[in-house]
CSV table of C-alpha atoms and ligand atoms in Angstrom, one decimal:
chain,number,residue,atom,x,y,z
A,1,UNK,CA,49.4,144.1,94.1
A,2,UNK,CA,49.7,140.2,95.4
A,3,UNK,CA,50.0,137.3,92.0
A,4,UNK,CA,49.7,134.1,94.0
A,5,UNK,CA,50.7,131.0,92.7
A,6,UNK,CA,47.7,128.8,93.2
A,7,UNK,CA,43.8,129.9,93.6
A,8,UNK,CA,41.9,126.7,95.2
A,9,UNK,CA,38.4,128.2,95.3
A,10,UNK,CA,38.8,129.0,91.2
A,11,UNK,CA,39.3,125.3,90.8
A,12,UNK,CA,36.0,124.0,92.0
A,13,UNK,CA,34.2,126.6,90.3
A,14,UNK,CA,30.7,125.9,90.4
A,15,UNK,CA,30.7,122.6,91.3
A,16,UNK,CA,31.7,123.2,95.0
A,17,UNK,CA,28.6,122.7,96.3
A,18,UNK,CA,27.8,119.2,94.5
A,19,UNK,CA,31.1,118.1,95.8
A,20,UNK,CA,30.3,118.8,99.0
A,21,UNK,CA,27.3,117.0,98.9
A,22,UNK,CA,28.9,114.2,97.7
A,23,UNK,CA,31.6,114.0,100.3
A,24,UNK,CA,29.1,114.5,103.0
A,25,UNK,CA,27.3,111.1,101.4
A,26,UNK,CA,30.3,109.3,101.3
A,27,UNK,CA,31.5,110.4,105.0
A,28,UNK,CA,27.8,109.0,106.1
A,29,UNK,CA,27.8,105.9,103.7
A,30,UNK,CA,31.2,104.7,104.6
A,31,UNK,CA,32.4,104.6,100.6
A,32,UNK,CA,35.8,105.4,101.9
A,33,UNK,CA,38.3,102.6,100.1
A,34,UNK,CA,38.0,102.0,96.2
A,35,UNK,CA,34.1,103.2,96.0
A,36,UNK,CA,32.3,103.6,92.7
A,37,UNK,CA,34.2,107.5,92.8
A,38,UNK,CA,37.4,105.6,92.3
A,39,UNK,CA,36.7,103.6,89.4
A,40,UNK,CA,34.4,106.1,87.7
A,41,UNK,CA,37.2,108.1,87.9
A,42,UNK,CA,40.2,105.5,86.5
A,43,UNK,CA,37.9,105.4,83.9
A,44,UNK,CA,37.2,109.1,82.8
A,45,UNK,CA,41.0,109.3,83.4
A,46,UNK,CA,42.3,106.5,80.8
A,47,UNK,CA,39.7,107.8,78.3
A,48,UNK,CA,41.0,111.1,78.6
A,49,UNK,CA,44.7,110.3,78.5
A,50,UNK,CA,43.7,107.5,75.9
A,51,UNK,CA,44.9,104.4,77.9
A,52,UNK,CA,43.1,101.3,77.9
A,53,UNK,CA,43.3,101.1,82.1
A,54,UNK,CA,44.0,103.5,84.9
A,55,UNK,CA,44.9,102.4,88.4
A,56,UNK,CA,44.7,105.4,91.0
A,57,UNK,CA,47.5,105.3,93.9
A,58,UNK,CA,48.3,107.8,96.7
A,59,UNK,CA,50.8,109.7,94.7
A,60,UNK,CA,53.1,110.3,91.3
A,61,UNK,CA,56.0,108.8,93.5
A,62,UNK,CA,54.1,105.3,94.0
A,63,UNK,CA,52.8,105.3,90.7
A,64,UNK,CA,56.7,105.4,89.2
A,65,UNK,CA,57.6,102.7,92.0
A,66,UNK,CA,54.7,100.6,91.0
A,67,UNK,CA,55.1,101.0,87.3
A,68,UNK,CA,58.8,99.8,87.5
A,69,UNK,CA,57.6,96.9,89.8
A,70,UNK,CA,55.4,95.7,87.1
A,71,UNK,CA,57.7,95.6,84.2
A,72,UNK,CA,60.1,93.4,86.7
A,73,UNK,CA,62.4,96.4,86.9
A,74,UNK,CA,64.7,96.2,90.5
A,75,UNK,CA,67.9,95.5,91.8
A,76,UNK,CA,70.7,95.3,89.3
A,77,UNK,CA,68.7,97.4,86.6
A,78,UNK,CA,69.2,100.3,85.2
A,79,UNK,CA,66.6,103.0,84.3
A,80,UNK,CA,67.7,106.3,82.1
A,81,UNK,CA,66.3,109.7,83.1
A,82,UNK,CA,67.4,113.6,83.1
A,83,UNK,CA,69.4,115.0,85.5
A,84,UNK,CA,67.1,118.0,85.9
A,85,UNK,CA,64.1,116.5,87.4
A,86,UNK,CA,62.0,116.8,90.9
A,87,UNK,CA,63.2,114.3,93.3
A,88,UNK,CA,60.7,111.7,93.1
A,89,UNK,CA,61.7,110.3,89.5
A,90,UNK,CA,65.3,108.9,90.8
A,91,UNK,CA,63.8,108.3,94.2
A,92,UNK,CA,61.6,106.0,92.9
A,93,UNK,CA,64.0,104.2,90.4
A,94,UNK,CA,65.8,103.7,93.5
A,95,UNK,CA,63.0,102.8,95.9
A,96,UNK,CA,62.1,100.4,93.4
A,97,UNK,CA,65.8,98.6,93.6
A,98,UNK,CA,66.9,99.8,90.4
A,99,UNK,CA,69.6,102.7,89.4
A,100,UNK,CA,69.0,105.5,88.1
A,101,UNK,CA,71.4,106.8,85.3
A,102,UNK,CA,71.0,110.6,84.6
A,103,UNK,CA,71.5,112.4,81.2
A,104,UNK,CA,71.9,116.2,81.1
A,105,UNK,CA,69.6,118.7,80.3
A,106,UNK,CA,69.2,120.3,77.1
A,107,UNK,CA,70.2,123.9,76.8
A,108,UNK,CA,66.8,125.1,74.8
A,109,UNK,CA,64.1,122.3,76.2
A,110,UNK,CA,65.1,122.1,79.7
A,111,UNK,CA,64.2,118.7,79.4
A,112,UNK,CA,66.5,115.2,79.1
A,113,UNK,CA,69.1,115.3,75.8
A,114,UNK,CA,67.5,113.0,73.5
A,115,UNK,CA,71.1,113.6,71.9
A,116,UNK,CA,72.9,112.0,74.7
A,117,UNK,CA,70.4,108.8,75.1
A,118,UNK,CA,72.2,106.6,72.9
A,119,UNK,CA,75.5,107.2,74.9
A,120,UNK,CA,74.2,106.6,78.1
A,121,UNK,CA,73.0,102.7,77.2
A,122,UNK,CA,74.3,99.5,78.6
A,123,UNK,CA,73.9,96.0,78.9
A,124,UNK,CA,72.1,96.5,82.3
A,125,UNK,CA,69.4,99.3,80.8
A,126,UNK,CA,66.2,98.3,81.0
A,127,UNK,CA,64.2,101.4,80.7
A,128,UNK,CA,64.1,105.3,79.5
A,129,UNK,CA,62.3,107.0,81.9
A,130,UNK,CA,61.4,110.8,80.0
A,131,UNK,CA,59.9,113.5,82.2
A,132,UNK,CA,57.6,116.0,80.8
A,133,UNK,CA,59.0,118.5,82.5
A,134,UNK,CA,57.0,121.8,83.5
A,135,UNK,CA,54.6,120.4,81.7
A,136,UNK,CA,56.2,120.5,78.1
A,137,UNK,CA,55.8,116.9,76.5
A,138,UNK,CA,59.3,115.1,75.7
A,139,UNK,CA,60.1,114.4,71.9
A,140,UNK,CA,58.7,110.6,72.3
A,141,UNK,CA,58.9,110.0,68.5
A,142,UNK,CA,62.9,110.2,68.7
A,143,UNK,CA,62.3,108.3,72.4
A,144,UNK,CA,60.4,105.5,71.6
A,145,UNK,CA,62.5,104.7,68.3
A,146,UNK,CA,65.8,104.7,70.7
A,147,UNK,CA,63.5,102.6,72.7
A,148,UNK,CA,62.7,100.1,69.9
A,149,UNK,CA,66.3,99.8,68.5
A,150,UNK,CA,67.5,99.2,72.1
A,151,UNK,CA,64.6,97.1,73.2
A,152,UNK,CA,64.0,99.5,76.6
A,153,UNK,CA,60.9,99.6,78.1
A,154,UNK,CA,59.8,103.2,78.7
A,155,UNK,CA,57.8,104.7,81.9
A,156,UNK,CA,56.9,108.3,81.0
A,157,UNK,CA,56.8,110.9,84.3
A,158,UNK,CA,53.7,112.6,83.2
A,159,UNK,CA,53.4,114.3,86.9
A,160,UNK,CA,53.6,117.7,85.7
A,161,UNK,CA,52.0,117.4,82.0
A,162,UNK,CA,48.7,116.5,82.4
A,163,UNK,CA,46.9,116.7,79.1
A,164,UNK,CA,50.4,117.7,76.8
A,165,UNK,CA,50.3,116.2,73.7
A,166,UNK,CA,52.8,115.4,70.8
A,167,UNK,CA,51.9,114.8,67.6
A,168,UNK,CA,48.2,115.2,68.9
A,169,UNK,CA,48.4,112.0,71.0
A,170,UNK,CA,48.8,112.5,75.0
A,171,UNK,CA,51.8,112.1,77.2
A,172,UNK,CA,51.1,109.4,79.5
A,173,UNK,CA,49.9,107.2,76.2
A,174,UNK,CA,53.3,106.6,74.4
A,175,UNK,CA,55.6,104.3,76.7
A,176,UNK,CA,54.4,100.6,78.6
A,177,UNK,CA,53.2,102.8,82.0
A,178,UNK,CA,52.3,106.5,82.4
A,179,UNK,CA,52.4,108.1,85.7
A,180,UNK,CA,51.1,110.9,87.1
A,181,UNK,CA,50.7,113.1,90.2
A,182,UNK,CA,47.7,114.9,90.8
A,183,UNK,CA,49.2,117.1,93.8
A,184,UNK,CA,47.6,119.7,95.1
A,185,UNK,CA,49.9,122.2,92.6
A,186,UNK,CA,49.4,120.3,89.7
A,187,UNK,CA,47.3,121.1,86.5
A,188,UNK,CA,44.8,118.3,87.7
A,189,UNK,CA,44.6,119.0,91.4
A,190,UNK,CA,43.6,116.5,94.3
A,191,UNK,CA,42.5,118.1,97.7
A,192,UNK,CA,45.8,115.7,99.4
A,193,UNK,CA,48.1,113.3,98.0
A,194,UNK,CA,47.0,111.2,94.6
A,195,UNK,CA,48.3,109.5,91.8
A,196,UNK,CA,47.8,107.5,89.0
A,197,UNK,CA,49.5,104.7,86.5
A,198,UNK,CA,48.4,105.0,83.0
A,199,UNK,CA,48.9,101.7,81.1
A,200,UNK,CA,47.3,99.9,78.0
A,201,UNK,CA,49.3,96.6,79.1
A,202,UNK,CA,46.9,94.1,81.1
A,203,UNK,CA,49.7,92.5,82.7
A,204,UNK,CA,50.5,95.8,83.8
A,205,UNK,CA,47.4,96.8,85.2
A,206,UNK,CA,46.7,94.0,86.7
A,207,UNK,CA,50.1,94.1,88.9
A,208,UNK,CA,49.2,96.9,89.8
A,209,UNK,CA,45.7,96.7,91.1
A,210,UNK,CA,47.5,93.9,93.2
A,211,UNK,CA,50.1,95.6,94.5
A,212,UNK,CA,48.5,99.0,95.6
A,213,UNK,CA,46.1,96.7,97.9
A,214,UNK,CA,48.8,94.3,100.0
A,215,UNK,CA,49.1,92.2,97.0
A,216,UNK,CA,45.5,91.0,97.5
A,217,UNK,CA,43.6,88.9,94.4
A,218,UNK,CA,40.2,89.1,96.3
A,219,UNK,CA,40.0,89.6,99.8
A,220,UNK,CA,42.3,87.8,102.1
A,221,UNK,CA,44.4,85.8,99.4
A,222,UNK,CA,47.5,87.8,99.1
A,223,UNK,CA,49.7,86.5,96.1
A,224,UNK,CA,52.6,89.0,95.7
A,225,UNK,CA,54.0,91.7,97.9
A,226,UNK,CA,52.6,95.1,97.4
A,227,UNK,CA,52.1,97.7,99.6
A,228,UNK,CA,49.0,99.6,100.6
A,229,UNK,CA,48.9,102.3,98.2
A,230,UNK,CA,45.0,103.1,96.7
A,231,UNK,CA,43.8,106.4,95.5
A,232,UNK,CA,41.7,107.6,98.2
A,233,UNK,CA,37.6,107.8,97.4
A,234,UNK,CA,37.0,111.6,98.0
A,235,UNK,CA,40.4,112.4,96.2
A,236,UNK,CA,38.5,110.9,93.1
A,237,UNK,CA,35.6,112.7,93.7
A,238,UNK,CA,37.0,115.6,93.8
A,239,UNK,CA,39.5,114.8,90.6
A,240,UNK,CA,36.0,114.0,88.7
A,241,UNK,CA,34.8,117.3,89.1
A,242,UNK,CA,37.7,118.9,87.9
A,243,UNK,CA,38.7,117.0,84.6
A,244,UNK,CA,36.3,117.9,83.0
A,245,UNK,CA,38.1,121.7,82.8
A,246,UNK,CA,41.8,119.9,82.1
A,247,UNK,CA,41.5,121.2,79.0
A,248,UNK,CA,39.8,124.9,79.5
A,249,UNK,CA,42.4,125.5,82.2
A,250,UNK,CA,45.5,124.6,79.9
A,251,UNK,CA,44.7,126.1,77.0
A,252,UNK,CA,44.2,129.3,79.6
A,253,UNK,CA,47.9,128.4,80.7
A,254,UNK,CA,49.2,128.5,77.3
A,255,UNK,CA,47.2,131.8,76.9
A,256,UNK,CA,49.2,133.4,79.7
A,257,UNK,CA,52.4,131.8,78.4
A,258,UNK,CA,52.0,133.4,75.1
A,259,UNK,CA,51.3,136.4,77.3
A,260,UNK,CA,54.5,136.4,78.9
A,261,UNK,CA,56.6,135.5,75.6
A,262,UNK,CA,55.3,138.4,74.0
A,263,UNK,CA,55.4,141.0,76.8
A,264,UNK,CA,59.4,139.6,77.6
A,265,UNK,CA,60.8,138.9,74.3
A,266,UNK,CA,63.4,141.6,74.3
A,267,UNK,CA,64.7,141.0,77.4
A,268,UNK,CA,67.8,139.5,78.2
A,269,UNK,CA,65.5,136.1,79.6
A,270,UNK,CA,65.9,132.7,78.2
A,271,UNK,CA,62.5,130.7,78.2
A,272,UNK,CA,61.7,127.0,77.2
A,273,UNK,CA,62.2,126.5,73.3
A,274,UNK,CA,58.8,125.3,71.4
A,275,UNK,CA,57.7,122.8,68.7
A,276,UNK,CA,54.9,122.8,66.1
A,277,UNK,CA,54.4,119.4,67.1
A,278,UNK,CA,53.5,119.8,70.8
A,279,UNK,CA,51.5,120.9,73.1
A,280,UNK,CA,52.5,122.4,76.5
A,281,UNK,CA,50.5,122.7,79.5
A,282,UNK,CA,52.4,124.9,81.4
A,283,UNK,CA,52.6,123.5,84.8
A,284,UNK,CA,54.9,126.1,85.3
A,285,UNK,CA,56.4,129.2,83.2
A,286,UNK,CA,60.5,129.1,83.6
A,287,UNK,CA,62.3,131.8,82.8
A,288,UNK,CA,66.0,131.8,82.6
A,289,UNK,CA,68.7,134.3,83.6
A,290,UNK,CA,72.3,134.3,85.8
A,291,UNK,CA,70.6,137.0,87.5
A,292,UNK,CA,67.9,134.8,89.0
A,293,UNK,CA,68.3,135.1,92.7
A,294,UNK,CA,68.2,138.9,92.6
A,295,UNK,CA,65.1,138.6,90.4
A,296,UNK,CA,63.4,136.4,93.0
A,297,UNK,CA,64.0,138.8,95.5
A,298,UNK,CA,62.8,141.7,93.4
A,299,UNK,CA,59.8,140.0,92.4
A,300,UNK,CA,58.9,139.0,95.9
A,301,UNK,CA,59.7,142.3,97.2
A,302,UNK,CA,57.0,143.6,95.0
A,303,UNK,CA,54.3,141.1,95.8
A,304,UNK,CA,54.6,138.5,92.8
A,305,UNK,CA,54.7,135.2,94.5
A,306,UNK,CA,58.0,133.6,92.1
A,307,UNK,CA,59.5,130.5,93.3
A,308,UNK,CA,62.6,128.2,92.2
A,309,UNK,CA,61.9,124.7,90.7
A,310,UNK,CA,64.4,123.1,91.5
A,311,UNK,CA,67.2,124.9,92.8
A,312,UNK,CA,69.4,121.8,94.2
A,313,UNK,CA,70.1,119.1,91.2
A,314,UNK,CA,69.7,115.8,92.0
A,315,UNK,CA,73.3,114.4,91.5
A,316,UNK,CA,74.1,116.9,94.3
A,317,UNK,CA,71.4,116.2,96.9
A,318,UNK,CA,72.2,114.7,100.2
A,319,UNK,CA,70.0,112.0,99.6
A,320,UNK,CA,71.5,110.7,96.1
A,321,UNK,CA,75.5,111.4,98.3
A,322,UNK,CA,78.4,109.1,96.8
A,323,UNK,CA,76.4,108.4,93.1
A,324,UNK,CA,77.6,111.4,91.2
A,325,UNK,CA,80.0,114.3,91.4
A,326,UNK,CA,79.5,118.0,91.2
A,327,UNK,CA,79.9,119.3,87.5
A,328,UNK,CA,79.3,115.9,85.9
A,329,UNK,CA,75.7,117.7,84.4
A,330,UNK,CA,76.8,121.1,84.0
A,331,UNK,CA,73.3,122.2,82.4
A,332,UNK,CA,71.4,120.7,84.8
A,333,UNK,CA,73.4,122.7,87.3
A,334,UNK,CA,73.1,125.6,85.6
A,335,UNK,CA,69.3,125.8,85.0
A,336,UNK,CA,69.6,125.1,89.4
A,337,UNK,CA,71.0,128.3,89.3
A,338,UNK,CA,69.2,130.3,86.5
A,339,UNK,CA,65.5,129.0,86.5
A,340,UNK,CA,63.1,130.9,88.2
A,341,UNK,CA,59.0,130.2,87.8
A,342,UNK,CA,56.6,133.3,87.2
A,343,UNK,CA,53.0,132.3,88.5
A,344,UNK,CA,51.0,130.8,86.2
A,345,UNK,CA,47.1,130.2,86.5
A,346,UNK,CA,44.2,129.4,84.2
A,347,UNK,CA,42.4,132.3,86.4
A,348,UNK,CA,45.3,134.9,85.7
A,349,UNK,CA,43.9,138.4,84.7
A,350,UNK,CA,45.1,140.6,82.3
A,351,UNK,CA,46.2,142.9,84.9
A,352,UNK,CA,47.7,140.4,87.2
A,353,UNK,CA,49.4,139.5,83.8
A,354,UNK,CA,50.8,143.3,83.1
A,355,UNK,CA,51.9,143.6,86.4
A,356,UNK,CA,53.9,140.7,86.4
A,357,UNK,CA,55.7,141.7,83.3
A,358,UNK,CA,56.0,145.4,83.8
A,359,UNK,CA,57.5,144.2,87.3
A,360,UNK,CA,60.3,141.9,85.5
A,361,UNK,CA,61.0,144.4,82.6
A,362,UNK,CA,61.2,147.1,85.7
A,363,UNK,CA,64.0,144.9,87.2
A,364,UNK,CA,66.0,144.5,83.7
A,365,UNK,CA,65.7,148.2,82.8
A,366,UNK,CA,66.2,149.6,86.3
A,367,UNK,CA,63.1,151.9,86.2
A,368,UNK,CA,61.2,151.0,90.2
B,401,LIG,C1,58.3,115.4,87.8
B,401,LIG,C2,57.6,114.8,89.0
B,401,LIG,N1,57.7,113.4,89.2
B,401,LIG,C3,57.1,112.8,90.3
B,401,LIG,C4,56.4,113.6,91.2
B,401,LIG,C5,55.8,112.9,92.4
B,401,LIG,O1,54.5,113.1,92.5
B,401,LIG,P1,53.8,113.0,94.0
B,401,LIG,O2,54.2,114.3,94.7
B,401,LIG,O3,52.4,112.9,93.8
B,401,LIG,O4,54.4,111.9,94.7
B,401,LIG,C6,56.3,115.0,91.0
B,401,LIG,C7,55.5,115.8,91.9
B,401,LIG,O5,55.5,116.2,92.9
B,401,LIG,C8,57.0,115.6,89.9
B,401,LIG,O6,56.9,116.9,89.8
């Protein structure tokens, strides 16, 4: 049996063929740059993510770069984030002129140590910068009261938590800016490269409408320096047709999840701890052991299509060389080393399911 990770086709359901249709309109109309599909879909988006504006940009990265931009966050700042995180977040604190200060990972979250926030504040912070990671919402009560008392600003990485909520409220709608990626692996899926900044602040919105078109304010009058960075008309089409199902297709995720707690529990696996208060989407399904690369291995020796996210921490990659030193976030490390992602779909069937489990209980109890 083969358990893929992704399943394109499933995603357009029946609404392949309109989408077509549309595109092949748009190719012959020539609504290629900021069309009506762009702001019908800003607009489905904030209402869904319950923002007062949307701006869509060519990716998650430029929508953190962009958001920073607009809150006047750059050189000589610093922005607080976890040390466990996909590139992008600390490469665009730095692309963005600021630094980037990392606090460890907690042991049973996986996400950023609300605990070791206070510690990690200075004079020069000027933002918290949470990621919902794997698509499990941060605890933004305790974040946006450290905020408050420490007057921060606070972007939230929302790339991989489309729809999550705490406290029924959506991630994206708590801090000044929320950004998100819509990838093609995320839970909301673009056919390419998209983004978005989520933001009920004008000012916000407004910089950034600027800045993802050369700085423009109309045509040809170009009053600040942005770079060219719009959310591209058929990406939006095609976004349109999908959010519609955000929320079918996560509560399907947390289906299989639930699935894989249940069919796992005794095994010597850790998994992401959970809170009455939120609501996961499941971007992707971690489990954690200090067996992990011989369970990859074993898993993709039998045909399930596991993969690592992320296996090199950020404080050790070439790209971040001379800002931190190996063992300074031992838990981040750690989860590099243990973490390993089962596939997860909305489309998942039962059997694809039982096979995945049987496979990883075959591998703890020695029984191929
Ligand atoms: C946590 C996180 N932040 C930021 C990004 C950047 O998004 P993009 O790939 O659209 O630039 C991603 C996704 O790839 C991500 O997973």
């Amino acid at each position: 049996m083969k358990i893929a990770r992704y399943n394109y086709p499933d995603q357009f359901g029946d609404q392949l063929d309109a989408v077509v249709d549309d595109v092949r309109q748009m190719l012959v109309a020539g609504r290629y740059i900021l069309s009506a599909e762009v702001s019908d879909f800003e607009q489905a988006f904030a209402g869904y993510v319950g923002t007062r504006f949307a701006k869509g940009v060519n990716s998650g990265t430029d929508a953190l770069v962009l958001a920073l931009a607009a809150l006047g966050i750059g050189p000589g700042d610093e922005v607080i984030t976890a040390a466990n995180t996909f590139n992008a977040t600390v490469a665009a604190i730095r692309l963005a002129g600021a630094t980037p200060v990392l606090v460890d990972a907690d042991e049973q979250s996986f996400l950023l140590d609300v605990k070791q926030l206070p510690a990690a504040i200075t004079q020069r912070t000027k933002a918290l910068l949470p990621v919902h990671l794997y698509g499990k919402p941060c605890p933004m009560g305790e974040i946006m009261r450290i905020a408050q008392s420490a007057s921060l600003l606070v972007v939230e990485d929302a790339a991989q938590a489309h729809g999550a909520k705490v406290d029924g409220k959506r991630v994206g709608s708590f801090g000044q800016a929320g950004c998100f990626s819509f990838h093609p692996s995320k839970n909301l899926a673009a056919a390419g490269d998209a983004g978005m900044l989520v933001t009920s602040d004008e000012a916000v919105d407004q910089f950034c409408q600027k800045a993802r078109s050369l700085g423009q304010e109309g045509q040809n009058n170009h009053v600040i320096l942005g770079g060219n960075t719009k959310l591209d008309a058929i990406q939006a089409r095609v976004l349109s047709a999908k959010l519609p199902r955000l929320d079918a297709w996560n509560a399907q995720r947390r289906q299989v999840a639930a699935a894989y707690r249940e069919r796992l529990a005794d095994l010597p696996l850790g998994c992401q701890s959970t809170s009455p208060d939120e609501e996961h989407v499941y971007h992707l399904f971690q489990v954690r052991t200090p067996r992990r690369d011989e369970l990859l291995t074993y898993l993709k020796e039998r045909g399930v299509d596991a993969v690592t996210r992320y296996p090199q921490p950020i404080h050790l990659q070439e790209a971040f060389a001379g800002c931190w030193k190996p063992g300074q976030f031992p838990v981040a490390e750690a989860l590099c080393n243990e973490l390993l992602c089962l596939p997860i779909r909305p489309d998942m069937g039962e059997d694809e399911i039982d096979y995945v489990a049987t496979t990883v209980r075959s591998f703890f109890e020695g029984t191929a």
